[in-house]
């Protein structure tokens, strides 16, 4: 159902069983997949590609022009997957340059007043709490939780299954499976409760993860040496390999 009080550009591609409520604005060069719901006063702007089953709440702006001094009006994209909940007043910018994308995966929950800047890449099953801000070129892997009013600085990466607690400001990379809290942000343990409840991870693997991070955060070693000791002392698993690879790939260092 498309309300006659909504504006839908004739060039927009609208899927089956899409609901567009009064006073929504759907720009040209937009694709909205099947079974999406667009509530009143939502703006879906040029360059937005949306999958199936997304629900977008009042006053959200999708595909906003990037707040980047390098932006010169190029045609870029915002690509949104399936079954996301995008709550009131969320703003998501498209990428800065032609051929580039801001990417939101599947089954994410973006709460009120979340701001996602240009060229961000978010995986699947993530939660961004009220008022959180994700600066340009950040990467959130799968199953990340940001509590309320978290700020991620530009180029930050967050590993899978990590939890960043409310009000934290992150300027470096957050490795996978950890809880980060405070200002300055610091390590506060392994995100064991969430991982056990949703990831069905074993107690043994959780102990190995905790031992790995004990070497990184409490061993008084450089990160290089800590990773070597993890390889020597901690039984290898997919999770331990993920920790090692993430930390070694970090270009700006991890939160310590």
Backbone as numpy.savetxt, mean C-alpha at the origin, in Angstrom:
# Nx Ny Nz CAx CAy CAz Cx Cy Cz
-26.57 0.44 -12.38 -27.42 1.64 -12.38 -26.54 2.88 -12.38
-26.74 3.74 -13.33 -26.03 5.01 -13.40 -27.04 6.13 -13.19
-26.85 6.89 -12.14 -27.80 7.96 -11.85 -27.74 9.03 -12.94
-28.90 9.56 -13.34 -28.90 10.67 -14.30 -28.26 11.93 -13.72
-28.08 11.97 -12.40 -27.44 13.13 -11.77 -25.92 12.99 -11.69
-25.39 11.86 -12.13 -23.94 11.69 -12.22 -23.46 12.14 -13.59
-22.17 12.55 -13.66 -21.57 12.86 -14.96 -20.66 11.70 -15.35
-20.94 11.09 -16.47 -20.11 10.02 -17.01 -19.72 10.41 -18.43
-18.42 10.61 -18.65 -17.96 11.00 -19.98 -18.29 9.89 -20.98
-18.70 10.25 -22.18 -19.04 9.23 -23.18 -17.88 8.30 -23.53
-16.63 8.74 -23.31 -15.47 7.91 -23.63 -15.13 6.92 -22.52
-15.74 7.08 -21.34 -15.44 6.17 -20.23 -15.99 4.78 -20.54
-15.26 3.75 -20.11 -15.68 2.37 -20.30 -16.20 1.83 -18.98
-17.48 1.52 -18.93 -18.14 1.10 -17.71 -18.57 -0.36 -17.86
-18.21 -1.20 -16.89 -18.53 -2.62 -16.96 -19.98 -2.93 -16.63
-20.24 -4.20 -16.41 -21.59 -4.66 -16.11 -21.91 -4.48 -14.63
-23.19 -4.20 -14.36 -23.70 -4.12 -12.99 -22.94 -3.11 -12.15
-22.53 -2.01 -12.75 -21.85 -0.93 -12.03 -22.89 0.06 -11.52
-22.73 0.48 -10.27 -23.59 1.50 -9.68 -22.81 2.80 -9.58
-23.34 3.84 -10.18 -22.74 5.18 -10.08 -23.81 6.10 -9.53
-23.61 6.56 -8.32 -24.64 7.31 -7.60 -24.60 8.80 -7.95
-25.62 9.56 -7.52 -25.71 10.97 -7.92 -24.46 11.78 -7.58
-24.14 12.69 -8.49 -23.09 13.70 -8.33 -21.67 13.11 -8.38
-21.54 11.85 -8.77 -20.21 11.33 -9.07 -19.74 11.91 -10.40
-18.40 11.96 -10.57 -17.82 12.49 -11.80 -16.88 11.44 -12.37
-17.19 10.96 -13.56 -16.38 9.95 -14.23 -15.80 10.59 -15.49
-14.49 10.75 -15.52 -13.79 11.48 -16.57 -13.64 10.61 -17.82
-13.13 11.22 -18.87 -12.76 10.46 -20.07 -11.53 9.59 -19.75
-11.27 8.62 -20.63 -10.11 7.75 -20.48 -10.11 7.06 -19.12
-11.27 6.56 -18.71 -11.44 5.84 -17.45 -12.05 4.48 -17.76
-11.62 3.46 -17.03 -12.21 2.13 -17.13 -12.65 1.67 -15.74
-13.90 1.27 -15.62 -14.44 0.78 -14.36 -15.00 -0.62 -14.61
-14.49 -1.61 -13.87 -14.86 -3.00 -14.10 -16.23 -3.35 -13.54
-16.63 -4.58 -13.75 -17.95 -5.06 -13.34 -18.15 -4.95 -11.83
-19.39 -4.71 -11.43 -19.85 -4.80 -10.04 -19.21 -3.77 -9.12
-18.69 -2.70 -9.66 -18.17 -1.63 -8.81 -19.30 -0.72 -8.33
-19.07 -0.08 -7.19 -20.01 0.90 -6.65 -19.27 2.22 -6.46
-19.77 3.26 -7.10 -19.18 4.60 -7.00 -20.21 5.49 -6.31
-19.90 5.94 -5.11 -20.88 6.68 -4.31 -20.87 8.17 -4.66
-21.80 8.95 -4.07 -21.91 10.36 -4.44 -20.63 11.15 -4.21
-20.40 12.10 -5.12 -19.30 13.07 -5.03 -17.92 12.44 -5.20
-17.85 11.22 -5.69 -16.56 10.62 -6.04 -16.11 11.18 -7.39
-14.80 11.42 -7.53 -14.22 11.82 -8.81 -13.27 10.73 -9.27
-13.55 10.16 -10.43 -12.65 9.18 -11.04 -12.10 9.85 -12.29
-10.81 10.19 -12.25 -10.23 11.07 -13.25 -9.47 10.29 -14.32
-9.14 11.00 -15.38 -8.53 10.39 -16.57 -7.28 9.58 -16.21
-7.16 8.43 -16.82 -6.02 7.56 -16.59 -6.27 6.49 -15.55
-7.45 6.45 -14.95 -7.77 5.45 -13.93 -8.30 4.18 -14.58
-7.74 3.05 -14.17 -8.17 1.73 -14.62 -8.56 0.93 -13.38
-9.81 0.58 -13.26 -10.33 -0.08 -12.07 -10.87 -1.46 -12.41
-10.52 -2.45 -11.59 -10.99 -3.81 -11.80 -12.41 -4.01 -11.30
-12.72 -5.22 -10.86 -14.07 -5.60 -10.49 -14.31 -5.49 -8.99
-15.56 -5.22 -8.64 -16.01 -5.33 -7.27 -15.46 -4.31 -6.30
-15.00 -3.18 -6.79 -14.50 -2.13 -5.91 -15.64 -1.25 -5.41
-15.49 -0.78 -4.19 -16.48 0.13 -3.61 -15.77 1.41 -3.19
-16.20 2.53 -3.77 -15.54 3.81 -3.56 -16.53 4.76 -2.88
-16.14 5.29 -1.74 -17.06 6.05 -0.90 -16.96 7.56 -1.18
-17.83 8.31 -0.54 -18.05 9.71 -0.84 -16.76 10.53 -0.80
-16.64 11.42 -1.78 -15.59 12.44 -1.85 -14.19 11.87 -2.11
-14.07 10.60 -2.43 -12.77 10.09 -2.85 -12.40 10.65 -4.22
-11.09 10.81 -4.45 -10.58 11.28 -5.73 -9.56 10.26 -6.22
-9.85 9.63 -7.34 -8.99 8.60 -7.91 -8.38 9.11 -9.21
-7.07 8.96 -9.34 -6.40 9.43 -10.55 -6.09 10.91 -10.55
-5.91 11.49 -9.36 -5.56 12.91 -9.27 -4.20 13.16 -9.94
-4.03 14.36 -10.46 -2.73 14.71 -11.03 -1.67 14.68 -9.92
-0.49 14.14 -10.22 0.53 13.98 -9.18 1.03 15.32 -8.65
1.25 15.36 -7.35 1.82 16.55 -6.71 3.34 16.43 -6.76
3.88 16.61 -7.94 5.28 16.36 -8.21 5.75 17.43 -9.18
6.82 18.14 -8.82 7.31 19.22 -9.69 7.82 18.70 -11.03
8.05 17.39 -11.15 8.49 16.82 -12.41 7.32 16.53 -13.35
6.11 16.65 -12.85 4.93 16.36 -13.68 4.70 17.49 -14.68
4.54 17.11 -15.96 4.36 18.10 -17.01 3.07 17.87 -17.80
2.11 17.18 -17.19 0.85 16.95 -17.87 0.81 15.70 -18.71
1.75 14.79 -18.53 1.81 13.58 -19.33 0.65 12.64 -19.02
0.34 11.77 -19.98 -0.68 10.75 -19.78 -0.07 9.59 -19.01
-0.49 9.40 -17.80 -0.03 8.29 -16.96 -1.26 7.61 -16.38
-1.04 6.61 -15.53 -2.18 5.80 -15.09 -2.19 5.56 -13.59
-3.39 5.32 -13.10 -3.66 4.69 -11.80 -4.36 3.39 -12.10
-3.78 2.28 -11.65 -4.36 0.96 -11.88 -4.79 0.37 -10.55
-6.07 0.07 -10.41 -6.64 -0.48 -9.18 -7.18 -1.87 -9.49
-6.88 -2.84 -8.63 -7.29 -4.22 -8.85 -8.75 -4.47 -8.51
-9.01 -5.58 -7.83 -10.37 -6.03 -7.56 -10.70 -5.99 -6.07
-11.98 -5.73 -5.78 -12.54 -5.90 -4.43 -11.84 -5.05 -3.37
-11.51 -3.84 -3.75 -10.96 -2.89 -2.79 -12.07 -2.04 -2.17
-11.86 -1.65 -0.92 -12.73 -0.67 -0.26 -11.95 0.63 -0.11
-12.44 1.67 -0.75 -11.77 2.97 -0.74 -12.71 3.94 -0.06
-12.39 4.30 1.17 -13.35 5.03 1.99 -13.32 6.53 1.71
-14.12 7.27 2.50 -14.37 8.67 2.26 -13.06 9.49 2.24
-13.02 10.44 1.30 -11.96 11.45 1.24 -10.58 10.90 0.92
-10.50 9.67 0.43 -9.22 9.13 -0.02 -8.82 9.82 -1.32
-7.52 10.14 -1.43 -6.98 10.71 -2.66 -5.83 9.81 -3.13
-5.91 9.37 -4.39 -4.86 8.55 -4.98 -4.43 9.21 -6.28
-3.14 9.53 -6.38 -2.61 10.18 -7.58 -2.15 9.14 -8.59
-2.24 9.50 -9.86 -1.64 8.65 -10.87 -0.14 8.93 -10.95
0.55 8.20 -11.80 2.01 8.32 -11.90 2.42 9.65 -12.51
3.70 9.97 -12.36 4.20 11.25 -12.85 4.43 11.25 -14.35
5.00 10.17 -14.90 5.45 10.18 -16.29 4.64 9.23 -17.16
4.59 9.53 -18.43 3.89 8.70 -19.39 4.45 7.28 -19.39
3.54 6.30 -19.44 3.95 4.91 -19.41 4.15 4.35 -18.02
4.03 5.16 -16.99 4.20 4.71 -15.60 2.84 4.61 -14.91
2.81 3.89 -13.78 1.56 3.63 -13.10 1.70 3.75 -11.59
0.69 4.28 -10.95 0.43 4.01 -9.54 -0.43 2.76 -9.51
-0.09 1.81 -8.62 -0.77 0.51 -8.64 -1.30 0.18 -7.25
-2.59 -0.14 -7.18 -3.24 -0.64 -5.98 -3.72 -2.05 -6.31
-3.35 -3.04 -5.50 -3.67 -4.43 -5.81 -5.10 -4.82 -5.51
-5.28 -5.97 -4.88 -6.61 -6.53 -4.65 -6.93 -6.60 -3.16
-8.23 -6.37 -2.84 -8.76 -6.59 -1.50 -8.03 -5.77 -0.44
-7.74 -4.52 -0.78 -7.16 -3.58 0.18 -8.27 -2.75 0.82
-7.98 -2.24 2.00 -8.94 -1.39 2.73 -8.24 -0.08 3.05
-8.67 0.98 2.35 -8.08 2.30 2.53 -9.08 3.16 3.29
-8.74 3.55 4.50 -9.69 4.25 5.37 -9.73 5.75 5.08
-10.60 6.43 5.79 -10.88 7.85 5.60 -9.60 8.68 5.57
-9.51 9.55 4.57 -8.44 10.56 4.44 -7.06 9.97 4.17
-7.00 8.75 3.69 -5.71 8.23 3.24 -5.30 8.97 1.97
-4.01 9.33 1.90 -3.48 10.02 0.72 -2.34 9.18 0.15
-2.48 8.76 -1.09 -1.49 7.93 -1.76 -0.95 8.72 -2.95
0.34 9.00 -2.93 0.94 9.87 -3.94 1.37 9.09 -5.17
2.02 9.78 -6.08 2.37 9.27 -7.40 3.31 8.07 -7.34
3.13 7.14 -8.24 4.04 6.02 -8.48 4.17 5.07 -7.29
3.21 5.10 -6.39 3.18 4.14 -5.28 2.71 2.78 -5.80
3.22 1.72 -5.20 2.78 0.37 -5.54 2.38 -0.34 -4.25
1.11 -0.75 -4.19 0.56 -1.44 -3.02 0.11 -2.82 -3.46
0.46 -3.84 -2.69 0.12 -5.21 -3.02 -1.32 -5.55 -2.69
-1.55 -6.75 -2.16 -2.88 -7.24 -1.85 -3.10 -7.31 -0.34
-4.36 -7.18 0.07 -4.77 -7.41 1.46 -4.10 -6.44 2.44
-3.87 -5.22 2.02 -3.27 -4.21 2.90 -4.36 -3.35 3.53
-4.03 -2.77 4.68 -4.91 -1.83 5.36 -4.13 -0.54 5.60
-4.72 0.58 5.19 -4.14 1.89 5.49 -5.12 2.63 6.39
-4.68 2.93 7.61 -5.56 3.52 8.61 -5.87 4.98 8.36
-6.81 5.50 9.13 -7.33 6.86 8.95 -6.20 7.88 8.95
-6.19 8.72 7.92 -5.25 9.82 7.86 -3.83 9.46 7.49
-3.60 8.24 7.06 -2.23 7.84 6.69 -1.85 8.46 5.35
-0.54 8.75 5.23 -0.01 9.40 4.03 1.14 8.58 3.49
1.05 8.25 2.21 2.08 7.44 1.55 2.67 8.28 0.44
3.93 8.68 0.60 4.56 9.59 -0.35 4.93 8.86 -1.63
5.39 9.63 -2.61 5.67 9.11 -3.92 6.72 8.01 -3.94
6.53 7.05 -4.86 7.49 5.98 -5.12 7.65 5.00 -3.95
6.72 4.96 -3.02 6.75 3.97 -1.94 6.22 2.63 -2.45
6.63 1.56 -1.76 6.17 0.21 -2.08 5.68 -0.45 -0.81
4.43 -0.94 -0.83 3.90 -1.76 0.25 3.66 -3.16 -0.31
4.32 -4.14 0.26 4.09 -5.51 -0.15 2.78 -6.04 0.45
2.46 -7.29 0.23 1.17 -7.83 0.64 0.99 -7.82 2.16
-0.27 -7.63 2.58 -0.69 -7.85 3.97 -0.03 -6.89 4.94
0.26 -5.69 4.51 0.80 -4.64 5.38 -0.36 -3.93 6.08
-0.14 -3.56 7.35 -1.12 -2.76 8.09 -0.46 -1.46 8.52
-1.05 -0.34 8.12 -0.68 0.98 8.63 -1.78 1.44 9.57
-1.44 1.68 10.83 -2.44 2.24 11.75 -2.69 3.71 11.39
-3.49 4.40 12.18 -3.89 5.76 11.85 -2.73 6.73 11.83
-2.79 7.67 10.88 -1.86 8.79 10.79 -0.40 8.37 10.66
-0.16 7.27 10.00 1.20 6.87 9.66 1.65 7.68 8.44
2.92 8.09 8.45 3.49 8.80 7.31 4.67 8.02 6.76
4.60 7.68 5.48 5.72 7.05 4.80 6.39 8.08 3.91
7.68 8.29 4.11 8.43 9.24 3.30 8.75 8.61 1.94
9.13 9.46 1.00 9.35 9.02 -0.38 10.36 7.89 -0.47
10.07 6.94 -1.36 10.92 5.78 -1.67 10.96 4.74 -0.56
10.17 4.88 0.49 10.16 3.86 1.54 9.52 2.57 1.03
10.00 1.44 1.55 9.40 0.13 1.24 8.96 -0.52 2.55
7.85 -1.24 2.49 7.34 -1.96 3.66 7.16 -3.41 3.28
7.82 -4.32 4.03 7.75 -5.74 3.73 6.43 -6.36 4.13
6.16 -7.53 3.59 4.90 -8.23 3.83 4.67 -8.50 5.31
3.40 -8.44 5.71 2.96 -8.81 7.05 3.54 -7.91 8.14
3.95 -6.71 7.79 4.43 -5.78 8.81 3.30 -4.88 9.28
3.40 -4.45 10.53 2.44 -3.55 11.15 3.19 -2.30 11.61
2.74 -1.13 11.14 3.30 0.14 11.59 2.25 0.83 12.44
2.58 1.06 13.69 1.59 1.57 14.64 1.37 3.07 14.47
0.27 3.55 15.05 -0.27 4.87 14.80 0.71 6.01 15.03
0.71 6.96 14.09 1.48 8.17 14.22 2.95 8.05 13.87
3.40 6.87 13.50 4.82 6.69 13.19 5.17 7.37 11.87
6.38 7.90 11.82 6.91 8.50 10.59 8.07 7.63 10.10
7.94 7.15 8.88 8.87 6.17 8.35 9.66 6.80 7.21
11.00 6.83 7.36 11.85 7.40 6.31 12.80 6.38 5.72
12.78 5.14 6.24 13.61 4.07 5.70 12.72 2.87 5.40
13.33 1.75 5.09 12.56 0.56 4.75 12.17 -0.22 6.00
10.96 -0.76 5.99 10.45 -1.59 7.09 10.51 -3.04 6.64
11.34 -3.87 7.27 11.45 -5.26 6.81 10.18 -6.06 7.09
10.05 -7.23 6.48 8.81 -8.02 6.63 8.64 -8.59 8.03
7.36 -8.81 8.41 6.94 -9.56 9.59 7.16 -8.83 10.92
7.39 -7.52 10.92 7.75 -6.84 12.16 6.65 -5.87 12.58
6.74 -5.43 13.84 5.95 -4.32 14.36 6.89 -3.14 14.54
6.52 -2.00 13.95 7.30 -0.78 14.06 6.43 0.27 14.76
7.03 1.01 15.69 6.24 1.97 16.46 7.14 3.12 16.91
6.50 4.26 17.22 7.17 5.37 17.86 7.79 6.36 16.89
8.29 7.46 17.49 9.03 8.49 16.77 10.22 8.93 17.60
11.44 8.62 17.21 11.77 7.94 15.96 11.28 6.50 15.95
10.93 6.02 14.77 10.36 4.68 14.64 11.39 3.62 14.98
10.94 2.58 15.68 11.83 1.51 16.07 11.14 0.16 16.07
11.94 -0.87 16.14 11.46 -2.26 16.12 10.82 -2.62 17.46
9.63 -3.21 17.41 8.92 -3.60 18.62 8.45 -5.05 18.55
9.20 -5.90 17.88 8.88 -7.31 17.87 8.35 -7.80 16.55
8.01 -9.10 16.54 7.48 -9.76 15.36 5.95 -9.67 15.39
5.34 -9.49 14.23 3.89 -9.36 14.11 3.22 -10.74 14.20
3.47 -11.42 15.32 3.12 -12.84 15.43 1.61 -13.08 15.46
0.86 -12.27 16.19 -0.56 -12.52 16.35 -1.29 -12.48 15.01
-1.01 -11.45 14.22 -1.66 -11.33 12.91 -1.24 -12.47 12.00
0.05 -12.80 12.02 0.54 -13.86 11.13 -0.04 -15.22 11.50
-0.18 -15.50 12.79 -0.78 -16.77 13.20 -2.24 -16.84 12.82
-2.95 -15.71 12.95 -4.39 -15.71 12.71 -4.72 -15.78 11.23
-3.92 -15.10 10.40 -4.27 -14.97 8.98 -3.33 -15.73 8.05
-2.16 -16.06 8.51 -1.14 -16.65 7.64 -0.88 -18.12 7.97
-1.47 -18.59 9.08 -1.30 -19.99 9.51 0.17 -20.39 9.60
0.98 -19.49 10.12 2.41 -19.75 10.23 2.68 -20.56 11.50
3.65 -21.43 11.46 3.92 -22.32 12.60 4.71 -21.59 13.68
4.60 -22.11 14.90 5.36 -21.55 16.03 6.86 -21.66 15.75
7.28 -22.74 15.12 8.71 -22.92 14.85 9.24 -21.83 13.93
8.51 -21.54 12.85 8.95 -20.50 11.93 8.93 -19.14 12.61
7.93 -18.89 13.45 7.90 -17.63 14.19 9.13 -17.48 15.09
9.55 -18.57 15.73 10.76 -18.51 16.56 11.98 -18.20 15.71
12.04 -18.79 14.51 13.17 -18.52 13.63 13.18 -17.05 13.19
11.99 -16.51 12.87 11.91 -15.10 12.50 12.37 -14.21 13.66
11.90 -14.53 14.87 12.30 -13.75 16.04 13.81 -13.83 16.26
14.39 -15.00 16.06 15.84 -15.14 16.23 16.60 -14.32 15.18
16.08 -14.31 13.95 16.72 -13.51 12.90 16.71 -12.03 13.27
15.57 -11.55 13.75 15.51 -10.13 14.09 16.26 -9.82 15.38
16.42 -10.79 16.24 17.26 -10.58 17.42 18.70 -10.29 17.00
19.17 -10.97 15.98 20.52 -10.71 15.47 20.61 -9.33 14.83
19.55 -8.92 14.11 19.58 -7.62 13.44 19.47 -6.46 14.43
18.55 -6.59 15.39 18.23 -5.44 16.23 18.88 -5.47 17.61
19.28 -6.62 18.07 19.84 -6.70 19.43 21.24 -7.28 19.48
21.79 -7.63 18.33 23.08 -8.30 18.31 24.28 -7.39 18.25
24.05 -6.07 18.15 25.16 -5.11 18.09 26.09 -5.40 16.91
25.47 -5.84 15.78 26.23 -6.08 14.56 25.81 -5.05 13.51
26.69 -4.85 12.53 26.24 -4.14 11.33 25.18 -5.00 10.64
24.37 -4.36 9.78 23.36 -5.14 9.06 24.01 -6.21 8.19
25.12 -5.89 7.56 25.83 -6.86 6.73 26.22 -8.08 7.54
26.80 -7.85 8.71 27.23 -8.97 9.55 26.04 -9.74 10.10
24.98 -9.02 10.48 23.79 -9.69 11.02 23.18 -10.63 9.99
23.14 -10.21 8.74 22.57 -11.08 7.70 23.43 -12.31 7.47
24.73 -12.14 7.57 25.61 -13.31 7.45 25.37 -14.29 8.59
25.21 -13.76 9.80 24.97 -14.63 10.96 23.61 -15.33 10.86
22.63 -14.64 10.30 21.33 -15.30 10.09 21.50 -16.50 9.16
22.23 -16.31 8.10 22.45 -17.42 7.17 23.19 -18.57 7.83
24.07 -18.28 8.78 24.86 -19.31 9.45 24.11 -19.99 10.60
23.24 -19.22 11.28 22.71 -19.70 12.55 21.22 -20.01 12.55
20.45 -19.45 11.63 19.00 -19.62 11.65 18.61 -20.59 10.54
17.81 -21.63 10.85 17.37 -22.57 9.80 16.66 -21.82 8.67
17.01 -22.16 7.45 16.49 -21.44 6.30 15.05 -21.88 5.99
14.23 -20.91 5.62 12.86 -21.12 5.18 12.52 -20.00 4.21
11.34 -20.07 3.61 10.94 -18.99 2.71 10.91 -17.65 3.44
10.44 -17.67 4.68 10.33 -16.43 5.45 11.71 -15.85 5.76
12.65 -16.68 6.17 13.99 -16.19 6.49 14.67 -15.67 5.22
14.50 -16.38 4.12 15.08 -15.90 2.86 14.47 -14.57 2.46
13.17 -14.38 2.70 12.52 -13.11 2.39 13.13 -11.98 3.20
13.38 -12.23 4.49 14.01 -11.21 5.34 15.38 -10.83 4.79
16.20 -11.84 4.50 17.56 -11.58 4.02 17.54 -10.81 2.71
16.72 -11.25 1.76 16.68 -10.60 0.46 16.17 -9.17 0.57
15.14 -8.96 1.39 14.60 -7.60 1.55 15.66 -6.66 2.09
16.34 -7.08 3.14 17.34 -6.22 3.77 18.51 -5.96 2.83
18.93 -6.96 2.10 20.06 -6.76 1.18 19.68 -5.87 0.00
18.41 -5.88 -0.38 17.97 -5.05 -1.50 17.70 -3.61 -1.09
17.73 -3.31 0.20 17.39 -1.98 0.67 18.44 -0.97 0.22
18.00 0.09 -0.42 18.92 1.13 -0.91 19.12 2.25 0.11
18.18 2.41 1.04 18.30 3.51 1.99 18.37 3.01 3.43
18.54 1.71 3.61 18.65 1.15 4.95 17.30 0.84 5.54
17.30 -0.02 6.57 16.06 -0.39 7.23 15.89 0.41 8.52
14.66 0.50 8.98 14.38 1.14 10.28 15.07 0.31 11.35
15.92 0.96 12.17 16.64 0.24 13.22 16.59 1.02 14.52
